Amino acid sequence: MHMADALVAPVVAGTMYVCSTLAATYSVKKVGVENEPKKYRLWE
């Protein structure tokens, strides 16, 4: 379901953008730290 921009308060939208950015940054850094090719091999 998609909510129209007019229904979301700017404070709520800003908070969600910050939370999304933090989660993405954490995920990218964790993948970089656990860079073990055996975990995600695409072929054998």
Short mmCIF file of N, CA, C and O in Angstrom, two decimals:
data_model
loop_
_atom_site.label_atom_id
_atom_site.label_comp_id
_atom_site.label_asym_id
_atom_site.label_seq_id
_atom_site.Cartn_x
_atom_site.Cartn_y
_atom_site.Cartn_z
N MET A 1 0.85 -1.18 0.00
CA MET A 1 0.00 0.00 0.00
C MET A 1 0.89 1.23 0.00
O MET A 1 1.90 1.28 0.68
N HIS A 2 0.49 2.22 -0.73
CA HIS A 2 1.26 3.45 -0.84
C HIS A 2 0.47 4.59 -0.21
O HIS A 2 -0.70 4.77 -0.49
N MET A 3 1.14 5.36 0.64
CA MET A 3 0.49 6.51 1.26
C MET A 3 0.90 7.77 0.49
O MET A 3 2.07 7.93 0.16
N ALA A 4 -0.05 8.62 0.26
CA ALA A 4 0.23 9.88 -0.43
C ALA A 4 1.10 10.77 0.46
O ALA A 4 1.05 10.70 1.69
N ASP A 5 1.93 11.58 -0.17
CA ASP A 5 2.82 12.48 0.57
C ASP A 5 2.05 13.42 1.49
O ASP A 5 2.55 13.83 2.53
N ALA A 6 0.86 13.78 1.10
CA ALA A 6 0.07 14.73 1.89
C ALA A 6 -0.39 14.10 3.21
O ALA A 6 -0.71 14.81 4.15
N LEU A 7 -0.40 12.77 3.30
CA LEU A 7 -0.89 12.10 4.51
C LEU A 7 0.22 11.84 5.52
O LEU A 7 -0.06 11.46 6.65
N VAL A 8 1.46 12.01 5.12
CA VAL A 8 2.59 11.75 6.02
C VAL A 8 3.17 13.08 6.48
O VAL A 8 3.55 13.91 5.66
N ALA A 9 3.24 13.27 7.77
CA ALA A 9 3.81 14.50 8.32
C ALA A 9 5.30 14.58 7.99
O ALA A 9 5.98 13.56 7.97
N PRO A 10 5.82 15.77 7.74
CA PRO A 10 7.24 15.91 7.42
C PRO A 10 8.17 15.34 8.50
O PRO A 10 9.21 14.78 8.20
N VAL A 11 7.77 15.47 9.76
CA VAL A 11 8.59 14.94 10.85
C VAL A 11 8.66 13.42 10.76
O VAL A 11 9.73 12.81 10.93
N VAL A 12 7.54 12.78 10.48
CA VAL A 12 7.50 11.33 10.36
C VAL A 12 8.33 10.89 9.16
O VAL A 12 9.11 9.93 9.24
N ALA A 13 8.19 11.56 8.03
CA ALA A 13 8.95 11.21 6.83
C ALA A 13 10.44 11.38 7.08
O ALA A 13 11.24 10.51 6.72
N GLY A 14 10.84 12.45 7.72
CA GLY A 14 12.25 12.68 8.02
C GLY A 14 12.81 11.62 8.95
O GLY A 14 13.92 11.12 8.75
N THR A 15 12.04 11.25 9.95
CA THR A 15 12.47 10.21 10.89
C THR A 15 12.65 8.88 10.16
O THR A 15 13.63 8.17 10.39
N MET A 16 11.74 8.55 9.29
CA MET A 16 11.85 7.29 8.56
C MET A 16 13.02 7.31 7.58
O MET A 16 13.68 6.28 7.39
N TYR A 17 13.30 8.44 6.96
CA TYR A 17 14.48 8.55 6.08
C TYR A 17 15.76 8.33 6.87
O TYR A 17 16.67 7.63 6.43
N VAL A 18 15.84 8.91 8.06
CA VAL A 18 17.02 8.74 8.90
C VAL A 18 17.17 7.27 9.32
O VAL A 18 18.26 6.70 9.24
N CYS A 19 16.08 6.66 9.75
CA CYS A 19 16.13 5.25 10.17
C CYS A 19 16.52 4.35 9.00
O CYS A 19 17.32 3.42 9.18
N SER A 20 15.99 4.60 7.84
CA SER A 20 16.33 3.81 6.66
C SER A 20 17.79 3.96 6.29
O SER A 20 18.47 2.99 5.94
N THR A 21 18.30 5.17 6.36
CA THR A 21 19.70 5.42 6.04
C THR A 21 20.62 4.72 7.04
O THR A 21 21.62 4.12 6.65
N LEU A 22 20.28 4.79 8.31
CA LEU A 22 21.09 4.12 9.33
C LEU A 22 21.08 2.60 9.13
O LEU A 22 22.12 1.95 9.24
N ALA A 23 19.93 2.03 8.82
CA ALA A 23 19.84 0.59 8.61
C ALA A 23 20.63 0.17 7.39
O ALA A 23 21.34 -0.85 7.41
N ALA A 24 20.56 0.94 6.31
CA ALA A 24 21.31 0.62 5.10
C ALA A 24 22.82 0.73 5.34
O ALA A 24 23.59 -0.12 4.91
N THR A 25 23.24 1.76 6.06
CA THR A 25 24.65 1.94 6.37
C THR A 25 25.17 0.79 7.23
O THR A 25 26.24 0.23 6.96
N TYR A 26 24.42 0.40 8.22
CA TYR A 26 24.80 -0.73 9.07
C TYR A 26 24.93 -2.01 8.25
O TYR A 26 25.89 -2.76 8.41
N SER A 27 23.98 -2.26 7.37
CA SER A 27 24.00 -3.47 6.56
C SER A 27 25.20 -3.50 5.63
O SER A 27 25.87 -4.53 5.51
N VAL A 28 25.49 -2.39 4.98
CA VAL A 28 26.62 -2.34 4.06
C VAL A 28 27.93 -2.55 4.80
O VAL A 28 28.81 -3.29 4.35
N LYS A 29 28.07 -1.93 5.96
CA LYS A 29 29.29 -2.10 6.74
C LYS A 29 29.43 -3.54 7.25
O LYS A 29 30.52 -4.09 7.26
N LYS A 30 28.32 -4.15 7.66
CA LYS A 30 28.38 -5.52 8.16
C LYS A 30 28.76 -6.49 7.04
O LYS A 30 29.52 -7.42 7.26
N VAL A 31 28.26 -6.28 5.86
CA VAL A 31 28.63 -7.12 4.73
C VAL A 31 30.11 -6.95 4.43
O VAL A 31 30.81 -7.92 4.13
N GLY A 32 30.63 -5.74 4.53
CA GLY A 32 32.05 -5.50 4.29
C GLY A 32 32.92 -6.19 5.32
O GLY A 32 33.98 -6.73 5.00
N VAL A 33 32.48 -6.22 6.57
CA VAL A 33 33.25 -6.85 7.64
C VAL A 33 33.22 -8.37 7.49
O VAL A 33 34.21 -9.05 7.67
N GLU A 34 32.07 -8.91 7.15
CA GLU A 34 31.90 -10.35 7.01
C GLU A 34 32.08 -10.78 5.56
O GLU A 34 31.35 -11.64 5.08
N ASN A 35 33.01 -10.21 4.88
CA ASN A 35 33.21 -10.50 3.47
C ASN A 35 33.84 -11.89 3.31
O ASN A 35 35.04 -12.03 3.21
N GLU A 36 32.99 -12.90 3.32
CA GLU A 36 33.43 -14.27 3.17
C GLU A 36 32.75 -14.87 1.95
O GLU A 36 31.55 -15.18 1.99
N PRO A 37 33.44 -15.03 0.85
CA PRO A 37 32.82 -15.49 -0.41
C PRO A 37 32.09 -16.83 -0.30
O PRO A 37 31.16 -17.08 -1.05
N LYS A 38 32.47 -17.68 0.64
CA LYS A 38 31.81 -18.98 0.77
C LYS A 38 30.33 -18.82 1.15
O LYS A 38 29.52 -19.67 0.84
N LYS A 39 29.99 -17.74 1.80
CA LYS A 39 28.62 -17.53 2.25
C LYS A 39 27.67 -17.22 1.11
O LYS A 39 26.48 -17.50 1.19
N TYR A 40 28.15 -16.60 0.06
CA TYR A 40 27.24 -16.17 -1.00
C TYR A 40 27.79 -16.51 -2.38
O TYR A 40 27.72 -15.70 -3.29
N ARG A 41 28.27 -17.71 -2.54
CA ARG A 41 28.76 -18.14 -3.85
C ARG A 41 27.58 -18.28 -4.81
O ARG A 41 26.54 -18.83 -4.48
N LEU A 42 27.74 -17.81 -5.99
CA LEU A 42 26.68 -17.87 -7.00
C LEU A 42 26.83 -19.09 -7.90
O LEU A 42 25.90 -19.46 -8.58
N TRP A 43 27.99 -19.69 -7.90
CA TRP A 43 28.21 -20.89 -8.69
C TRP A 43 29.22 -21.78 -7.95
O TRP A 43 29.90 -21.35 -7.05
N GLU A 44 29.28 -23.03 -8.38
CA GLU A 44 30.20 -23.96 -7.71
C GLU A 44 31.27 -24.40 -8.65
O GLU A 44 31.21 -24.42 -9.79
#
